[in-house]
mmCIF file of C-alpha atoms and ligand atoms in Angstrom:
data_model
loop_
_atom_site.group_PDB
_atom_site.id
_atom_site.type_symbol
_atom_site.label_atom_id
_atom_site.label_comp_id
_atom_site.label_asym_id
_atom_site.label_seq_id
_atom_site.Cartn_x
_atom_site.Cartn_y
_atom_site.Cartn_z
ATOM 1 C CA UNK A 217 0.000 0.000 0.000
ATOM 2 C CA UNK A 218 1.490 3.567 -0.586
ATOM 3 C CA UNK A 219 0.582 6.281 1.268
ATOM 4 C CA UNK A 220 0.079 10.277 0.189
ATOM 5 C CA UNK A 221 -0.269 12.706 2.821
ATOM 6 C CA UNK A 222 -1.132 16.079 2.056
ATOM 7 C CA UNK A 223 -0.922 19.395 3.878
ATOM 8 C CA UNK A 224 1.557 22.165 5.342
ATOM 9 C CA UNK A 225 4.935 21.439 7.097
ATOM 10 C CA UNK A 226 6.668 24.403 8.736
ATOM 11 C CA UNK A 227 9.864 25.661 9.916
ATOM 12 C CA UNK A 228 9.900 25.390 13.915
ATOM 13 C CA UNK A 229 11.612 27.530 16.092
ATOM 14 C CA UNK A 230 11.646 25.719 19.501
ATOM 15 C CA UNK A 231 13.354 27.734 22.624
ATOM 16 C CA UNK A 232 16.567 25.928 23.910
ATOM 17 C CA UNK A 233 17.987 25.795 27.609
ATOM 18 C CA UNK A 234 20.583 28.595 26.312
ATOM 19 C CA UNK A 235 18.708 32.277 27.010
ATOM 20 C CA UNK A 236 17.663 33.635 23.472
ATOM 21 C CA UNK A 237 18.416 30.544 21.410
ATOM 22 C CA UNK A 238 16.462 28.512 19.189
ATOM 23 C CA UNK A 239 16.646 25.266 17.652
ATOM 24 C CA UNK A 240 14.813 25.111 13.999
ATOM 25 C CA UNK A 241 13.009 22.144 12.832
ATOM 26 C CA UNK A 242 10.234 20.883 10.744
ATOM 27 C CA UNK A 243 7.179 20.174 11.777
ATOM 28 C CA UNK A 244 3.703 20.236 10.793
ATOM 29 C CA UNK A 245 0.484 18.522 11.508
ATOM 30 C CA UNK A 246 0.287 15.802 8.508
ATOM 31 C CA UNK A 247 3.793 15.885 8.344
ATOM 32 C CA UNK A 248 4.113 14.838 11.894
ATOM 33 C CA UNK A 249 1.987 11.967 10.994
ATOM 34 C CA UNK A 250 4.105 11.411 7.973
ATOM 35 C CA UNK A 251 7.867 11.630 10.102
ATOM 36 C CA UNK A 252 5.848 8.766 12.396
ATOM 37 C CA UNK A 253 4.616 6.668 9.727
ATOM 38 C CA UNK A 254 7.757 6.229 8.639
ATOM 39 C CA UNK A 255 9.505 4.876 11.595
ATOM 40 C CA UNK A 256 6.450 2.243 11.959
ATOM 41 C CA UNK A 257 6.258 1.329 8.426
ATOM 42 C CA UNK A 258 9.559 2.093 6.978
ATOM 43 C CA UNK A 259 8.344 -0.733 4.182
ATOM 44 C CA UNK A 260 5.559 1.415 2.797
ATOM 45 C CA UNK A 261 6.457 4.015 0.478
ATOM 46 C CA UNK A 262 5.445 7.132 1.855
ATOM 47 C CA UNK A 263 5.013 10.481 0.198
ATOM 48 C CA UNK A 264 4.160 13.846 1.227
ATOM 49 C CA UNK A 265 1.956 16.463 -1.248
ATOM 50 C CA UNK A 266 2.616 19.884 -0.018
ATOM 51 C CA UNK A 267 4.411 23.324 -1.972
ATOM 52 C CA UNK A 268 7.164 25.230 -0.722
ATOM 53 C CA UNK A 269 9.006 28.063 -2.380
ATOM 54 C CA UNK A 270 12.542 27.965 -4.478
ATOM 55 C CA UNK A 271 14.911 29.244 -1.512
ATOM 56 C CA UNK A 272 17.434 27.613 1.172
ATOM 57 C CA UNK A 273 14.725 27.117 3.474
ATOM 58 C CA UNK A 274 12.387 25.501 1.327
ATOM 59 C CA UNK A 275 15.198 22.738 0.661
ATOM 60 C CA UNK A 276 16.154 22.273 3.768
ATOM 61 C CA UNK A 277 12.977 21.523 4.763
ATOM 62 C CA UNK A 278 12.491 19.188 1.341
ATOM 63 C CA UNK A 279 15.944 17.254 2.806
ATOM 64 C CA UNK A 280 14.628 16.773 6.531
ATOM 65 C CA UNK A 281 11.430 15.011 4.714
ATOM 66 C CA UNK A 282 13.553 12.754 2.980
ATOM 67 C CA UNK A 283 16.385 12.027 5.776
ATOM 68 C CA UNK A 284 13.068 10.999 7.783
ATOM 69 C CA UNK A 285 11.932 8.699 4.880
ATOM 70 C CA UNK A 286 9.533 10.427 3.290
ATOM 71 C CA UNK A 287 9.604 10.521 -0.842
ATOM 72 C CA UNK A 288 9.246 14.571 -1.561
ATOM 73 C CA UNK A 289 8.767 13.759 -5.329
ATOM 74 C CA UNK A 290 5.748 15.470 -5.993
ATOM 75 C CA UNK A 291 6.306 18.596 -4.352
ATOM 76 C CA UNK A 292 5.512 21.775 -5.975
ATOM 77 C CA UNK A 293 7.753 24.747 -5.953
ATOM 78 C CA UNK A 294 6.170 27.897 -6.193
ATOM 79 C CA UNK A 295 8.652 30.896 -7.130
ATOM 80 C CA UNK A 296 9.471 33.560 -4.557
ATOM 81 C CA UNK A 297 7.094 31.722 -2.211
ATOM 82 C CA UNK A 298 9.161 30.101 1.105
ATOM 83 C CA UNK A 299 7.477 28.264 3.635
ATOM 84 C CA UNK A 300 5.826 29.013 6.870
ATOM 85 C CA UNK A 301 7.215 29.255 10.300
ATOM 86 C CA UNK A 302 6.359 29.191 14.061
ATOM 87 C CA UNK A 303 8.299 30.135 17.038
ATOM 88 C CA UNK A 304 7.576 28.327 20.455
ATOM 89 C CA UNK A 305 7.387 30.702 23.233
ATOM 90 C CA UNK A 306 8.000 29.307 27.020
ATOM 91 C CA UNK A 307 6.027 30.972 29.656
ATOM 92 C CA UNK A 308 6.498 29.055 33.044
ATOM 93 C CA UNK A 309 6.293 26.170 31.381
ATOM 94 C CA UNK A 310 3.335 26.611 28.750
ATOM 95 C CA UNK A 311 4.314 26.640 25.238
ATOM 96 C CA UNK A 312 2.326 29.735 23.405
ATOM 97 C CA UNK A 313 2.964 29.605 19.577
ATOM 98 C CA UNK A 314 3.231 32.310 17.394
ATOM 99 C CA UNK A 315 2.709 31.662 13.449
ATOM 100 C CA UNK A 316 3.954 33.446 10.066
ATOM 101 C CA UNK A 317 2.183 31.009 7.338
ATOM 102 C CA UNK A 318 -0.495 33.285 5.972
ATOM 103 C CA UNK A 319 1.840 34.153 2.392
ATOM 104 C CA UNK A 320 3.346 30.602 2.543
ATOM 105 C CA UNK A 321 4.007 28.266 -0.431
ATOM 106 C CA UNK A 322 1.727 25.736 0.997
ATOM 107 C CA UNK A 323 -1.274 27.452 0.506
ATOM 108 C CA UNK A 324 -0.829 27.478 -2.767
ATOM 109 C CA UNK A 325 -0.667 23.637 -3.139
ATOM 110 C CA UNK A 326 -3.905 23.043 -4.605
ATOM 111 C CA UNK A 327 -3.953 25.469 -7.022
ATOM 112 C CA UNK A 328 -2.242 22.410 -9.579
ATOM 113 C CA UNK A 329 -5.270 20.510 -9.864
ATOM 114 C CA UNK A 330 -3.840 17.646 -12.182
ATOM 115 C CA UNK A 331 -0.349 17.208 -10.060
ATOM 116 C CA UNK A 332 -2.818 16.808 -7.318
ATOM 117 C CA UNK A 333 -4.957 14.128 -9.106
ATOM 118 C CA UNK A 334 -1.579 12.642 -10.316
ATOM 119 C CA UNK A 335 -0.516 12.448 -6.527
ATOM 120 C CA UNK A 336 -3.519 10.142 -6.095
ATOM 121 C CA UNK A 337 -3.227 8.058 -8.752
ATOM 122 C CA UNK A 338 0.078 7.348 -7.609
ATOM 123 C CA UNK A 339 -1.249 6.492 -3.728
ATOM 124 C CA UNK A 340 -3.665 3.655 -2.417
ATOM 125 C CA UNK A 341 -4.068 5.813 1.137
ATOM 126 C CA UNK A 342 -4.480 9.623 1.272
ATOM 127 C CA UNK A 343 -4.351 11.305 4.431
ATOM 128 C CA UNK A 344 -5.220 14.818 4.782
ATOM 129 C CA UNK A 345 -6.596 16.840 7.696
ATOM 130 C CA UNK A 346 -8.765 20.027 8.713
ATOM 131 C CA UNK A 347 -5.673 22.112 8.740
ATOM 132 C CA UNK A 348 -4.997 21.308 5.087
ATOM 133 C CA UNK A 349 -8.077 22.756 3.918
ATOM 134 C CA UNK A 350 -8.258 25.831 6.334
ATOM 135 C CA UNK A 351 -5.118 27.127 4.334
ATOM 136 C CA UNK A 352 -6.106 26.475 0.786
ATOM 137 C CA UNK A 353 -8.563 29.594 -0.687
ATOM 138 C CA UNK A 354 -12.082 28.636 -1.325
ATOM 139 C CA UNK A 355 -11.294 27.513 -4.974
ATOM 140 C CA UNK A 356 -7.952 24.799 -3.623
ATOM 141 C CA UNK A 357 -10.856 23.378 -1.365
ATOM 142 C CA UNK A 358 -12.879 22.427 -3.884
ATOM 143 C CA UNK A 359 -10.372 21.568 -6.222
ATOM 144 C CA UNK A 360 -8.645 18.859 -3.334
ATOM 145 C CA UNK A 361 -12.229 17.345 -2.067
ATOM 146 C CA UNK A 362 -12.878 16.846 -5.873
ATOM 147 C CA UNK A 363 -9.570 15.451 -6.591
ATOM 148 C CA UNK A 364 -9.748 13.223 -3.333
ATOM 149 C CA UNK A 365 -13.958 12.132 -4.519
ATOM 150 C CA UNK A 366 -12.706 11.143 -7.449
ATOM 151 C CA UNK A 367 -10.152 9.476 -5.882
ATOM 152 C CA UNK A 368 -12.064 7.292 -3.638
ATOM 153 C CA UNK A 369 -14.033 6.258 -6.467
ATOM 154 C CA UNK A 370 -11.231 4.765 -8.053
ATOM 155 C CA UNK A 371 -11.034 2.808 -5.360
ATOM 156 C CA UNK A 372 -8.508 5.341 -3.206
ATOM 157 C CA UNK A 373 -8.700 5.019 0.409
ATOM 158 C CA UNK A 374 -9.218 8.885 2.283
ATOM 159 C CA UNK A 375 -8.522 9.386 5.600
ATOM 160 C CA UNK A 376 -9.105 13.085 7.028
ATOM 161 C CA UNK A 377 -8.609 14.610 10.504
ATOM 162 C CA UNK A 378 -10.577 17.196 10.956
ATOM 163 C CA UNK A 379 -7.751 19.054 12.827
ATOM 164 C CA UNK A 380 -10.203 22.003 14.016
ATOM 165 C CA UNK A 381 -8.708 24.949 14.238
ATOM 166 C CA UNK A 382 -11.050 28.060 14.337
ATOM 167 C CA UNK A 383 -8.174 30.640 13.931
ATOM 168 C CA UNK A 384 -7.485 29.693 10.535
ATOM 169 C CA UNK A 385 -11.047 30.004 9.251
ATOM 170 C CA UNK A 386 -13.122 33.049 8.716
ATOM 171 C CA UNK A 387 -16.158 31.779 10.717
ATOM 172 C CA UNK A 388 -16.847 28.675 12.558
ATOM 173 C CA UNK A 389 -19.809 27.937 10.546
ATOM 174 C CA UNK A 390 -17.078 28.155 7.258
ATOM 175 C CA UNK A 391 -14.756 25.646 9.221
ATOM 176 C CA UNK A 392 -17.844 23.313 9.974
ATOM 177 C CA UNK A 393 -19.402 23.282 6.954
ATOM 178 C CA UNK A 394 -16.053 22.550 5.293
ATOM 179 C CA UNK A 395 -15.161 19.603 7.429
ATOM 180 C CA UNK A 396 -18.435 17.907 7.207
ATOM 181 C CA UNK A 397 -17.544 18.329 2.773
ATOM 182 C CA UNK A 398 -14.671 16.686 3.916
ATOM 183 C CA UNK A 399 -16.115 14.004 5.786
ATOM 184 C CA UNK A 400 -18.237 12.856 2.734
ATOM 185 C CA UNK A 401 -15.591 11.992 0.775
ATOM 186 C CA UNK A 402 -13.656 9.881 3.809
ATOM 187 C CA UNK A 403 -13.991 6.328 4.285
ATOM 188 C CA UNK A 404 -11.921 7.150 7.241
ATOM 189 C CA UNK A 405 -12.404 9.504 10.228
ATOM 190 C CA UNK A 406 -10.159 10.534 12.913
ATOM 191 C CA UNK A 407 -11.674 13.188 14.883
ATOM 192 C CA UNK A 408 -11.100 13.731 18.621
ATOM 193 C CA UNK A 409 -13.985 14.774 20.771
ATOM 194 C CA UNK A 410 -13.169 17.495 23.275
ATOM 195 C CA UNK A 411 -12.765 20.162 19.711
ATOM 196 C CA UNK A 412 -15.735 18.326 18.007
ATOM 197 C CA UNK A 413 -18.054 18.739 21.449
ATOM 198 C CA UNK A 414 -16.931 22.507 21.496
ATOM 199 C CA UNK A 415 -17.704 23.516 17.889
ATOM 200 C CA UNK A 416 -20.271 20.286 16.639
ATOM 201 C CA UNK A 417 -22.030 20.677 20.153
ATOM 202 C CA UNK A 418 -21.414 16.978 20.472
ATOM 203 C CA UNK A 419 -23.031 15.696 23.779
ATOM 204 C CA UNK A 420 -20.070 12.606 23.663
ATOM 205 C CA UNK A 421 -18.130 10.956 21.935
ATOM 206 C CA UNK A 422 -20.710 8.480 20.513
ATOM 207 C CA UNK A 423 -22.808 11.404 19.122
ATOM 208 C CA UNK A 424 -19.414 12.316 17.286
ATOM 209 C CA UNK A 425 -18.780 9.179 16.198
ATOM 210 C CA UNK A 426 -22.722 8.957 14.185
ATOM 211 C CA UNK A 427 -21.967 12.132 13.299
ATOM 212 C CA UNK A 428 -18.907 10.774 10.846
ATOM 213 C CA UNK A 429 -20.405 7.347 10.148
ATOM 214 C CA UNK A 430 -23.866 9.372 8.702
ATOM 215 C CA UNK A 431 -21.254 11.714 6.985
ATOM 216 C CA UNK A 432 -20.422 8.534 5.329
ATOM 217 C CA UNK A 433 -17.225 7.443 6.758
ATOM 218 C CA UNK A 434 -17.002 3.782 7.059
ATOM 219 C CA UNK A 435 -14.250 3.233 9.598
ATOM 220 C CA UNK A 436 -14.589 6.306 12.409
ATOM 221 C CA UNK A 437 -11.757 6.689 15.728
ATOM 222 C CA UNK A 438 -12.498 9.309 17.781
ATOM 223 C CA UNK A 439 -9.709 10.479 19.895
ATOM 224 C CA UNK A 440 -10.520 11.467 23.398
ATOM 225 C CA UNK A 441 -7.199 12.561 25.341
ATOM 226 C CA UNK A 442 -7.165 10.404 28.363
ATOM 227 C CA UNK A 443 -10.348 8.702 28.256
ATOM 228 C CA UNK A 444 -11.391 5.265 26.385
ATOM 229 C CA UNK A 445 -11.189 5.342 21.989
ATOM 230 C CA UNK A 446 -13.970 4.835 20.177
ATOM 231 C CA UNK A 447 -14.430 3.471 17.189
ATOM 232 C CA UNK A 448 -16.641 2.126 14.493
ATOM 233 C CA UNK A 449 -15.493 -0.085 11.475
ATOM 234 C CA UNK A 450 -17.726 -1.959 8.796
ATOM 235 C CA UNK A 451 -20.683 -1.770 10.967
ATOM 236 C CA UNK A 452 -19.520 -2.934 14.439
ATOM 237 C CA UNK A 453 -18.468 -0.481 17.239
ATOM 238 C CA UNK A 454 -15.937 -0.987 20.115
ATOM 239 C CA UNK A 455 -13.820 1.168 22.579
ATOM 240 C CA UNK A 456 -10.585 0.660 23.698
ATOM 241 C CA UNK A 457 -8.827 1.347 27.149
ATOM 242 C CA UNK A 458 -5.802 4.238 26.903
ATOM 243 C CA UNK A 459 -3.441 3.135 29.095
ATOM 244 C CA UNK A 460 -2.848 5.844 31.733
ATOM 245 C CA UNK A 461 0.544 7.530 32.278
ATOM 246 C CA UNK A 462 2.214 8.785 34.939
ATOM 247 C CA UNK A 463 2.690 12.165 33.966
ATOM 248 C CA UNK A 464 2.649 14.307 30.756
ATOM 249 C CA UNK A 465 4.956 16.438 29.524
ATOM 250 C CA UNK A 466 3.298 18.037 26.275
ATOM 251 C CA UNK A 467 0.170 17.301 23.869
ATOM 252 C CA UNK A 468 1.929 18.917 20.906
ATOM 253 C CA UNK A 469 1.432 15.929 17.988
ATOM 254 C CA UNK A 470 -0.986 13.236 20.329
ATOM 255 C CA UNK A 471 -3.086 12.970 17.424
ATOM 256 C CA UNK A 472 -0.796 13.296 15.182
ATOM 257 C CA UNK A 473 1.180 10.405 16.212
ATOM 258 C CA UNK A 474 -2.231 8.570 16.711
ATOM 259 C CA UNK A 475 -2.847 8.999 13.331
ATOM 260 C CA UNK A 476 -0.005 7.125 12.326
ATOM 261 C CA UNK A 477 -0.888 4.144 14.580
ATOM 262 C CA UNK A 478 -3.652 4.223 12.696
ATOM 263 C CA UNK A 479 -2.549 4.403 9.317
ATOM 264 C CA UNK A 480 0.507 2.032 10.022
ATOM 265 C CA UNK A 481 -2.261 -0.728 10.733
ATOM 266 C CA UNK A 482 -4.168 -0.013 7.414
ATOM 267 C CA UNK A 483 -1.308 -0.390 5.607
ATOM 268 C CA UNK A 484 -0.321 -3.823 7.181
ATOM 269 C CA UNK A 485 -3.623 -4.736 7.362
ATOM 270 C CA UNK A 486 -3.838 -5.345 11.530
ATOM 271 C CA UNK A 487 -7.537 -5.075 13.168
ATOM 272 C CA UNK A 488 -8.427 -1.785 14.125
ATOM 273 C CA UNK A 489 -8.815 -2.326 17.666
ATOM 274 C CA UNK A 490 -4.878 -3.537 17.382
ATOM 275 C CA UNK A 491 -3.876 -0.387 15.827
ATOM 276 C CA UNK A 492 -6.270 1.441 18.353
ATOM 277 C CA UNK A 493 -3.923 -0.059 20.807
ATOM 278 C CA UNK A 494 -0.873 0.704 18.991
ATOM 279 C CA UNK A 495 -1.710 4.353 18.261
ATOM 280 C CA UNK A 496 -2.157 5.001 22.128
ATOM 281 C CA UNK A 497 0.917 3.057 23.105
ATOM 282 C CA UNK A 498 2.704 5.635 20.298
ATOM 283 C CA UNK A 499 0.751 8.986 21.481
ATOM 284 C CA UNK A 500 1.365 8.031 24.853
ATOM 285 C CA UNK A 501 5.220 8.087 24.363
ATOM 286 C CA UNK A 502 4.640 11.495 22.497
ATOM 287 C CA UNK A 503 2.898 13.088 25.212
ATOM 288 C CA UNK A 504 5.560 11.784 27.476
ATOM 289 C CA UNK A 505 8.173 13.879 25.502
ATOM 290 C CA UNK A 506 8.886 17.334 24.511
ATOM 291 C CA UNK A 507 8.021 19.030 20.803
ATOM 292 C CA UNK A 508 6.016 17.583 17.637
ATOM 293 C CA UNK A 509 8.331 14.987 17.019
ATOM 294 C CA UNK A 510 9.418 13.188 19.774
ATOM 295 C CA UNK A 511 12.272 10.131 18.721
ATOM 296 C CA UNK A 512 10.733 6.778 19.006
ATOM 297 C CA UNK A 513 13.244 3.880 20.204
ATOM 298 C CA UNK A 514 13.721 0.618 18.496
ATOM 299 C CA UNK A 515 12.216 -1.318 21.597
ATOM 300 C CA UNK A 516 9.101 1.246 21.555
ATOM 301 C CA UNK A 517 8.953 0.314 17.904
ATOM 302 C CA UNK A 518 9.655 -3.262 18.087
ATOM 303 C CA UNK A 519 6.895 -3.081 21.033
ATOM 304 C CA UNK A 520 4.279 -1.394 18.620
ATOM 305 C CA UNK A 521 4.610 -3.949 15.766
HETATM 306 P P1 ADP B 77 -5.514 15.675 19.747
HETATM 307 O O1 ADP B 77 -4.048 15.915 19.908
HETATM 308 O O2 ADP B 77 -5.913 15.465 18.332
HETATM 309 O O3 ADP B 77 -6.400 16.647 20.495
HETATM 310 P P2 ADP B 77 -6.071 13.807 21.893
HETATM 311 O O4 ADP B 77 -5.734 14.833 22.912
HETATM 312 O O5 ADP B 77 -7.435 13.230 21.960
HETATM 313 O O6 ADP B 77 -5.801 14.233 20.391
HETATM 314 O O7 ADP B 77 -5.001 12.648 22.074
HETATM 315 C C1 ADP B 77 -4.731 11.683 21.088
HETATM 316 C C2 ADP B 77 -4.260 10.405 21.762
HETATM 317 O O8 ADP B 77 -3.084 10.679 22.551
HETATM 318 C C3 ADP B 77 -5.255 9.809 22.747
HETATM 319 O O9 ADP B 77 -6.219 8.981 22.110
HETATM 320 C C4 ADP B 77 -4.329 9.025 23.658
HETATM 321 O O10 ADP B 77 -4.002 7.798 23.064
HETATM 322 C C5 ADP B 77 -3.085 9.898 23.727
HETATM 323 N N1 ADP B 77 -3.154 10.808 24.880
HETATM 324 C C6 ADP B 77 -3.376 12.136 24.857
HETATM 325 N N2 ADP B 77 -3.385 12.654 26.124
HETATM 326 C C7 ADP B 77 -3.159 11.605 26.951
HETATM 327 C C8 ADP B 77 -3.055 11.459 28.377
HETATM 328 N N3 ADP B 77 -3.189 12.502 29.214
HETATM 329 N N4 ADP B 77 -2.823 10.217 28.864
HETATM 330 C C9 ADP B 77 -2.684 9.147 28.052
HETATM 331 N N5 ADP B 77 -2.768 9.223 26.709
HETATM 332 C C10 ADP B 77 -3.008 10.418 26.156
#
């Protein structure tokens, strides 16, 4: 199975123990997913859609995708675009972020309709989340959802996180609307209920869940920090335990990571409740460490396959 995932990666900027100096990185929601997938499945060829602009940041960042195993080939290079960036603030502890991406190349990577669809073709598994379409202008959204239907009816698999993140969107009823488009061209949900409750008015996670699956999403996880996983897959519905931990360091990436659990058991083709159990063993680690992308050891690994 080959994977495509599709979205924004940044530059990071994360404070170090030294007074006024920062570390730069990579990171980005479906790229996060990505950098994980890779460790799990380093067998499945892995790609990542995105555009970035024609200077020395854009190919650094192109070079930490590939040194982490993903396959950059159908990235789009905009002229005298660059990429987006973030810097992490630390205020007693809390990590505030502050974001330049509103000019960056990645919002522009939609606006190739065909290298899109050619993407696909290419792919057997496209992931994409919420985040993806918040940056793309009305027109990219339509152009990806109808690239990604016609995908699925080809007999592409989608997956989609809805990712909500009001900030990026001009109204919440724009982001909502949007998402649910999304959602009916998924076969494959990953939403986590505490954002869903807030802006879907949710009552629990089970509402969520019928929510997706009426959507028409045929395999549906919802997320839920802490607290037990739902999930629904050709017709039967289940929950499974997250194993508690004895402290946590930072969220940044939980569902992120997740999400690769998840799509590292698609691709081999392990029960859902086993990948359940594999994403939370994986976010759980992540949590446990600091940043987007925390390393993940061979026993973890050896542990989660
Ligand atoms: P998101 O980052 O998308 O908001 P969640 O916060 O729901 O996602 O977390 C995703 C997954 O990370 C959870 O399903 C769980 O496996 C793990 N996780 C997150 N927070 C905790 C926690 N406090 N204790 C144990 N596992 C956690």
């Amino acid at each position: 199975m080959r994977i495509l995932a599709i979205g924004e990666c940044m530059a990071e900027m994360a404070p170090t123990d030294a007074p006024s100096t920062y570390q730069m990185g990579f990171a980005g929601d479906t790229f996060n997913t990505a950098w994980y997938l890779a460790q799990l499945t380093p067998e499945t060829p892995l790609s990542y859609f995105t555009a970035v602009g024609d200077d020395a940041i854009s190919s650094r960042m192109l070079d930490a995708m590939r040194e982490s195993g993903v396959n950059t080939q159908q990235v789009r290079i905009v002229p005298n675009r660059s990429v987006g960036l973030y810097l992490i603030t630390l205020n007693n502890g809390e990590r505030s972020f502050t974001y330049w991406r509103g000019q960056s190349a990645a919002r522009l990577l939609a606006q190739d309709k065909q290298a899109l669809a050619r993407a696909m073709t290419q792919s057997d598994l496209i992931y994409f989340s919420g985040i993806t379409l918040a940056i793309l202008n009305p027109d990219g959204r339509a152009a990806l959802l109808d690239v990604a239907q016609s995908a699925r009816r080809a007999g592409k698999r989608i997956a989609f996180d809805p990712n909500l993140r009001p900030h990026l969107w001009d109204s919440p009823s724009e982001m909502t609307e949007n998402i649910m488009q999304a959602a009916a061209v998924s076969d494959i949900a990953l939403p986590s209920f505490e954002d869903e409750a807030r802006w879907f008015s949710d009552k629990d996670p089970a509402a969520t869940l019928q929510r997706y699956a009426r959507a028409g999403a045929e395999t549906i996880v919802v997320k839920n920090g802490a607290e037990t996983v739902l999930y629904r897959t050709g017709g039967a519905e289940g929950s499974v335990h997250v194993p508690p931990l004895a402290s946590v360091v930072d969220t940044t990436a939980a569902g992120d990571s997740f999400n690769a659990g998840i799509l590292a058991g698609l691709a081999t083709d392990t029960p859902l409740p086993d990948s359940i159990a594999l994403a939370c063993k994986l976010a759980g680690h992540v949590v446990q460490g600091k940043g987007a992308l925390v390393p993940i050891n061979q026993s973890l690994l050896d542990s989660c396959l």
